[in-house]
Coordinates of C-alpha atoms and ligand atoms in Angstrom, one line a residue:
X1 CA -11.1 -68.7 -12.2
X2 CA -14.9 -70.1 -11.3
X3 CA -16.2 -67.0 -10.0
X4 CA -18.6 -69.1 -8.1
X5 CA -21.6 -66.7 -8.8
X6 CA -23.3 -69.2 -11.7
X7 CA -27.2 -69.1 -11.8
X8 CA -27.3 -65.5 -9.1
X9 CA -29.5 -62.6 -9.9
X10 CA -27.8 -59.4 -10.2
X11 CA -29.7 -55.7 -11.4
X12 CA -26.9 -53.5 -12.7
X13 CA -27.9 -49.9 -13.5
X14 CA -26.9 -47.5 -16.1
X15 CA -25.7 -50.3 -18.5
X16 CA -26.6 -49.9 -22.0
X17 CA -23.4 -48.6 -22.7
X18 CA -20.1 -48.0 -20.9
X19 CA -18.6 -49.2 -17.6
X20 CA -22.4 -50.2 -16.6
X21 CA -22.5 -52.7 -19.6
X22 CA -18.9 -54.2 -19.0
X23 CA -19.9 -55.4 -15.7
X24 CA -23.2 -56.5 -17.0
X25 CA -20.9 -58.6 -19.6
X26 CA -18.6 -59.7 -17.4
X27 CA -21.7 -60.9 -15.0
X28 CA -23.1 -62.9 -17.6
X29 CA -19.6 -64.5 -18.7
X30 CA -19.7 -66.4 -15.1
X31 CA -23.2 -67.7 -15.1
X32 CA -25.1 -64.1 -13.3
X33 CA -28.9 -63.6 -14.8
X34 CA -29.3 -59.8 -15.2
X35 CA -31.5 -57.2 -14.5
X36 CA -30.2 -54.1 -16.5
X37 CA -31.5 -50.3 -16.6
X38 CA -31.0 -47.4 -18.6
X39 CA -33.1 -44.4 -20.1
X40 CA -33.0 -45.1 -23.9
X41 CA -35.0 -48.4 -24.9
X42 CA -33.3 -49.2 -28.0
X43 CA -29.7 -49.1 -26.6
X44 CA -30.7 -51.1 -23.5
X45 CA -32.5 -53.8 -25.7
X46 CA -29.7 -53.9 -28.4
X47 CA -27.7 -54.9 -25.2
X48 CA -29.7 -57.5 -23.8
X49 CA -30.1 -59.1 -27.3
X50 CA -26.0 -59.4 -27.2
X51 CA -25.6 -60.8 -23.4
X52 CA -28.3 -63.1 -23.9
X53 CA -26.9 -64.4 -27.4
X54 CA -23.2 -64.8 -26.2
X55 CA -23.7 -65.7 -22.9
X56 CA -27.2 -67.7 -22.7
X57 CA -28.4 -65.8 -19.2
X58 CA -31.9 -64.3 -18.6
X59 CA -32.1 -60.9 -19.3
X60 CA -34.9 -58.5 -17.9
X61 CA -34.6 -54.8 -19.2
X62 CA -36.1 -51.6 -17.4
X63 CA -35.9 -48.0 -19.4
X64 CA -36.2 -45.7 -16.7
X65 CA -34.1 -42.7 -15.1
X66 CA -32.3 -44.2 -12.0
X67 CA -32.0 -41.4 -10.7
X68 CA -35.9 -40.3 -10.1
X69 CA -38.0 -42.2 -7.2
X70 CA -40.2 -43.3 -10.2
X71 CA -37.8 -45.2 -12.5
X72 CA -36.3 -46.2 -9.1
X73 CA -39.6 -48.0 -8.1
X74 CA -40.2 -49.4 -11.8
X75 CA -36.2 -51.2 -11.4
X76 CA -36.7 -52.0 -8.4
X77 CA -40.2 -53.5 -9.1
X78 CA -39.3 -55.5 -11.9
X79 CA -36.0 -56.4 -10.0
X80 CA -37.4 -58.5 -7.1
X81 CA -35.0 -60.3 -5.1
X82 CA -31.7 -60.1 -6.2
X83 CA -28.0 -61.1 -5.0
X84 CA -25.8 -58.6 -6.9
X85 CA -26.5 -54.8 -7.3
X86 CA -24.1 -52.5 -9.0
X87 CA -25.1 -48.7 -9.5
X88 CA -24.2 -46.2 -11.6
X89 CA -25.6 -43.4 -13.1
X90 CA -24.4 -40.9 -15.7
X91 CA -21.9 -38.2 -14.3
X92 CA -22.2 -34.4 -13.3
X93 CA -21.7 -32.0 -15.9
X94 CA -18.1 -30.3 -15.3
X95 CA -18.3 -26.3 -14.5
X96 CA -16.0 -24.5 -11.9
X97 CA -16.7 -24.1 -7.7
X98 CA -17.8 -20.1 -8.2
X99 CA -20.7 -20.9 -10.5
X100 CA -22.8 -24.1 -9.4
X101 CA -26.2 -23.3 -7.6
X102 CA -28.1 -25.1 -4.6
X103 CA -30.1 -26.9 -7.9
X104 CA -26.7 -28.0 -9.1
X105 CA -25.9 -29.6 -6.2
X106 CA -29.4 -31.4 -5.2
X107 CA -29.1 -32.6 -8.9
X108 CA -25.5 -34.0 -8.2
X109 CA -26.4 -35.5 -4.5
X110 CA -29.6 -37.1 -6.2
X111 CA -28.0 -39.1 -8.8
X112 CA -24.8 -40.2 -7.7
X113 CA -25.1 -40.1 -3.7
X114 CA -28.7 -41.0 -3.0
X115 CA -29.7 -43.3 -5.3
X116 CA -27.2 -45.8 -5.1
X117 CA -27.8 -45.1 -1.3
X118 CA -31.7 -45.8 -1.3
X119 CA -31.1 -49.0 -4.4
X120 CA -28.9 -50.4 -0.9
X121 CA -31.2 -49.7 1.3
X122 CA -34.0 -51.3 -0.6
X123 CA -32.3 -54.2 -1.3
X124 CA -29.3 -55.4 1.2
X125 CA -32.1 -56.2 4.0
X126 CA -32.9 -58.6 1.6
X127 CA -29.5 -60.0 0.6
X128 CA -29.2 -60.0 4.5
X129 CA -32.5 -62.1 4.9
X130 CA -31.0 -64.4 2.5
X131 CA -27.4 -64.4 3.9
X132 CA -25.7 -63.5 0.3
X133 CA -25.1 -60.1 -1.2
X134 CA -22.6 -58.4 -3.3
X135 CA -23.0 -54.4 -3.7
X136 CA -20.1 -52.8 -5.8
X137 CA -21.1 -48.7 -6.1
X138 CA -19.2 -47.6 -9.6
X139 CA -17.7 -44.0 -8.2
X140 CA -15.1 -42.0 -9.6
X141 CA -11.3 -41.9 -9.1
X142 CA -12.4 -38.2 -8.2
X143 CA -13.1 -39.5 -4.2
X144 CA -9.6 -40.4 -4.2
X145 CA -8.1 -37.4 -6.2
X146 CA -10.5 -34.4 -6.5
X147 CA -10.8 -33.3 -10.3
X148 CA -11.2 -29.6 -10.5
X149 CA -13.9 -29.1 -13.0
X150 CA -15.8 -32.0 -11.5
X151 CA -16.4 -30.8 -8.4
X152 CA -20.1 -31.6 -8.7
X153 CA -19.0 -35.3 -8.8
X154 CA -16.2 -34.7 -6.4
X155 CA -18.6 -33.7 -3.5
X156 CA -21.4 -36.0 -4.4
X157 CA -19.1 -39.5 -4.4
X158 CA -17.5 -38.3 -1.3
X159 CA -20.8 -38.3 0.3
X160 CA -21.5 -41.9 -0.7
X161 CA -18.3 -43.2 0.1
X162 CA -18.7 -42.2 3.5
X163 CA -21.6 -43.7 3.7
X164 CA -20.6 -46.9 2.4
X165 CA -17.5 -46.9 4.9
X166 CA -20.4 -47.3 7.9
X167 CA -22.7 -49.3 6.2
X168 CA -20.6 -52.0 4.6
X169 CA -19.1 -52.9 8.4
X170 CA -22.4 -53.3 9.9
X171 CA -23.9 -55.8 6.8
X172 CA -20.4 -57.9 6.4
X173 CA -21.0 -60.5 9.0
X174 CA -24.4 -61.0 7.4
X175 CA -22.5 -62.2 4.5
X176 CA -23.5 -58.9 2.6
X177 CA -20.0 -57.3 1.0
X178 CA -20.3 -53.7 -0.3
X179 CA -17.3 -52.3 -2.3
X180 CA -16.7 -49.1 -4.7
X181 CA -14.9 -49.3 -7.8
X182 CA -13.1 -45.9 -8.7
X183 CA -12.7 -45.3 -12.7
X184 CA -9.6 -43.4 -13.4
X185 CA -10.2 -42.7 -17.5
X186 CA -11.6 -45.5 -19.6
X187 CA -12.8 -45.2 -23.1
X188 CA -16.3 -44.6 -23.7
X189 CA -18.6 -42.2 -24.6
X190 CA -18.4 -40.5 -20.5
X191 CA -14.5 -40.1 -21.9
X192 CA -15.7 -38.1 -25.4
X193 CA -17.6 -35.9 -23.7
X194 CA -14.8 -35.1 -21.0
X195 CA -12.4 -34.7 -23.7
X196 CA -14.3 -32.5 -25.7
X197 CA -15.2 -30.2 -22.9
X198 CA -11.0 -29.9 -22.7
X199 CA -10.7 -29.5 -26.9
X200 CA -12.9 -26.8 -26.8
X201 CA -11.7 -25.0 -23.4
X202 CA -8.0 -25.1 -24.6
X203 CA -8.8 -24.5 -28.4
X204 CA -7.4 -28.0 -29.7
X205 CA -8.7 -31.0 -31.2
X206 CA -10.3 -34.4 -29.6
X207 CA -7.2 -36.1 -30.8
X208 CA -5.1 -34.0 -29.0
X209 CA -6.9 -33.6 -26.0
X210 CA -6.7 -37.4 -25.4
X211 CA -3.2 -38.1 -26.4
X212 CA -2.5 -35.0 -23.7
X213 CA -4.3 -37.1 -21.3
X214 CA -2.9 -40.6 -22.0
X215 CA 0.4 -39.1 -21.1
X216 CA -0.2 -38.5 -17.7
X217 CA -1.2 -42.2 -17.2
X218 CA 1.6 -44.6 -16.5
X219 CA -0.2 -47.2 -18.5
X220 CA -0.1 -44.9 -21.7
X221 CA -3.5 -45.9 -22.2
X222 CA -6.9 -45.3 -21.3
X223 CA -8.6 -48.2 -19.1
X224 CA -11.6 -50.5 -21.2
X225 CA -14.9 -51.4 -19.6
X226 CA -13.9 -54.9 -20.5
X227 CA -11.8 -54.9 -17.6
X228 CA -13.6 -52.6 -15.6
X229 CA -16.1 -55.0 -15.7
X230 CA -13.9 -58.0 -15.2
X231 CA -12.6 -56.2 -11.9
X232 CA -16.6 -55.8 -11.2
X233 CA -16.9 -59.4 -11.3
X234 CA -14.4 -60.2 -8.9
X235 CA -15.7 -58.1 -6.5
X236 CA -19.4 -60.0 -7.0
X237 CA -18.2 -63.2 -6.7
X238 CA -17.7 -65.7 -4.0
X239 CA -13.3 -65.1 -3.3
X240 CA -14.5 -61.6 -2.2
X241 CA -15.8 -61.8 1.2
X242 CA -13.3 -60.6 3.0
X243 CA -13.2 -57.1 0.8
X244 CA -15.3 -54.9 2.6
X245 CA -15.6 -51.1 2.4
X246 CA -13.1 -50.7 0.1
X247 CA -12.2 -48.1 -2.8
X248 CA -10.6 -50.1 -5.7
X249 CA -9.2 -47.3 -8.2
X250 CA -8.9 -48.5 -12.0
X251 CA -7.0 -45.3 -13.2
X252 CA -3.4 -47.2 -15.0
X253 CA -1.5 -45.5 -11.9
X254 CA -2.8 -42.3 -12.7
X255 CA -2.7 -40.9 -9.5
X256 CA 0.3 -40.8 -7.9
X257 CA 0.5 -42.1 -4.3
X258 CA 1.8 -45.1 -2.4
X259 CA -1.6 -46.4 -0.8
Ligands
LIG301 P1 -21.3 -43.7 -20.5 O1 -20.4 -44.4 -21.5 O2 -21.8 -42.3 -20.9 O3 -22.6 -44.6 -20.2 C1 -23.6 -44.2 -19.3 C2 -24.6 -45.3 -19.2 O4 -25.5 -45.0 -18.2 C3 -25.5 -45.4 -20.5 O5 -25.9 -46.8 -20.6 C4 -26.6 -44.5 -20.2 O6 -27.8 -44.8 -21.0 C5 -26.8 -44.8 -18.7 N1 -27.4 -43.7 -17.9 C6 -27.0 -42.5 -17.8 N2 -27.7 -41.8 -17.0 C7 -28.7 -42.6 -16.5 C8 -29.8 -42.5 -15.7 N3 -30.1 -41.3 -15.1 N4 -30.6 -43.6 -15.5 C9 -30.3 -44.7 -16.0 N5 -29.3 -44.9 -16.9 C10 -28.5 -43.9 -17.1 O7 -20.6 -43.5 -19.1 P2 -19.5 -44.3 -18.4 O8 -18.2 -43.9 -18.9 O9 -19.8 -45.8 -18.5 O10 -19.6 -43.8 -16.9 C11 -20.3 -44.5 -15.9 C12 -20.1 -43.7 -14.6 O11 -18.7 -43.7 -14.3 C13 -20.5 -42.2 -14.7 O12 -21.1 -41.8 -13.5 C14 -19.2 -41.5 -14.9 O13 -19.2 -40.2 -14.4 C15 -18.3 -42.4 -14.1 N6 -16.9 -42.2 -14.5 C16 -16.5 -42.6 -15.7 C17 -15.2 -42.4 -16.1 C18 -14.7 -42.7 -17.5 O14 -13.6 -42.4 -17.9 N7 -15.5 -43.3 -18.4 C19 -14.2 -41.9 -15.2 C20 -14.7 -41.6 -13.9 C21 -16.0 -41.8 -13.6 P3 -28.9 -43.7 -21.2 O15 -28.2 -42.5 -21.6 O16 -29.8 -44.3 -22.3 O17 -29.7 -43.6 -20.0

């Protein structure tokens, strides 16, 4: 399918590795030029080197933390105008309810509620100027099913999903679509980690820990950022103006519910 986004600017944040970089790939396999961010240079360039080589697209890299008003203004400088912004950031560490401080939380709300909310509000009044935009916020399947050690992330992507439910109704008849895609489990280095933290809480090994969690996912599988990012595209491309304010959940029918 022609995606109909060929020659568009897009910034994508947090890409040098994970579900960040499969939407950047996926962007770059219809056509998008790229802006992408992350905090360690070598990754981030290894990355461009690849899009631009398989895909032929312009590739601009900023190494900066997203999540501080100073890498923010370094992206957003080298970003310009753009038609496409996806944001993510890395995730909240896990921990239980009792033990998280005020710190713990203004961390949390910093990096995955108000940044993606002040990268929208820097740059949909110019999508809006120009009558195009696609936002697509990369959240959690946590907003739809709360994850008890993450309740860090929990409480800060609720935050942002409310606000994207307002915002993306008042931009949408200025031809500005904003969407959130919810990753249930997908295998990257986010899923190590998570997986680990279970090995060592319940005493067994990485193996096991994942092949515990695989079989509470009725695909028997965890998801790839492959076709996160594919699902990333679709929601950045021309069919998907008629999306708006929605939670798309990637999680292989992991949670269990009829809507
Ligand atoms: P990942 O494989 O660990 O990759 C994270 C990417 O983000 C890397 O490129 C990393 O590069 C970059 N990054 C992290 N913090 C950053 C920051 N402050 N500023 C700029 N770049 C930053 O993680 P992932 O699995 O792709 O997860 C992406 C998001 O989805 C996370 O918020 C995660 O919590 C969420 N999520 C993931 C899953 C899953 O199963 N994978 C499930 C639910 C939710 P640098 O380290 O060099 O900065």
């Amino acid at each position: 399918m022609d995606l109909g986004i060929s020659g568009k600017r897009a910034l994508v944040c947090a890409a040098s590795r994970g579900l960040g970089r499969g939407c950047a790939e996926a962007l770059a396999a219809d056509g998008v030029h790229l802006v992408l961010n992350a905090r360690g240079a070598d990754a981030l360039e290894a990355t461009a080197a690849a899009i631009r080589a398989a895909h032929g697209v312009d590739v601009v890299t900023v190494a900066a933390d997203i999540t501080t008003p100073e890498g923010r203004a370094k992206v957003l400088q080298a970003s310009g105008d753009v038609d496409i912004l996806v944001t993510n950031a890395g995730g909240p560490p896990p921990g239980s309810w009792s033990d998280w401080s005020r710190d713990d939380f203004i961390a949390a709300l910093d990096a995955n509620m108000l940044t993606p909310i002040a990268l929208m509000q820097a740059l949909v009044p110019g999508m809006i100027a120009r009558g195009w935009g696609r936002v697509v916020n990369i959240t959690s399947g946590s907003v739809k099913a709360p994850m008890p050690v993450l309740g860090l992330s929990n409480t800060a992507r609720t935050g942002l999903t409310g606000f994207v439910a307002g915002t993306a109704r008042q931009v949408a008849g200025k031809g500005v679509i904003i969407n959130n895609l919810l990753p249930g489990i997908h295998d990257t280095d986010r899923a190590v980690a998570l997986d680990t933290g279970v090995a060592q809480a319940e005493g067994i090994t990485l193996e096991a820990a994942r092949a515990k969690r695989e079989a509470t996912i009725p695909a028997a599988r965890y998801g790839t950022a492959a076709e996160f990012g594919a699902a990333c595209a679709f929601l950045c491309s021309q069919h998907a103006g008629f999306i708006v304010g929605q939670n798309l959940l990637l999680d292989g029918g992991a949670v269990n519910s009829t809507l």
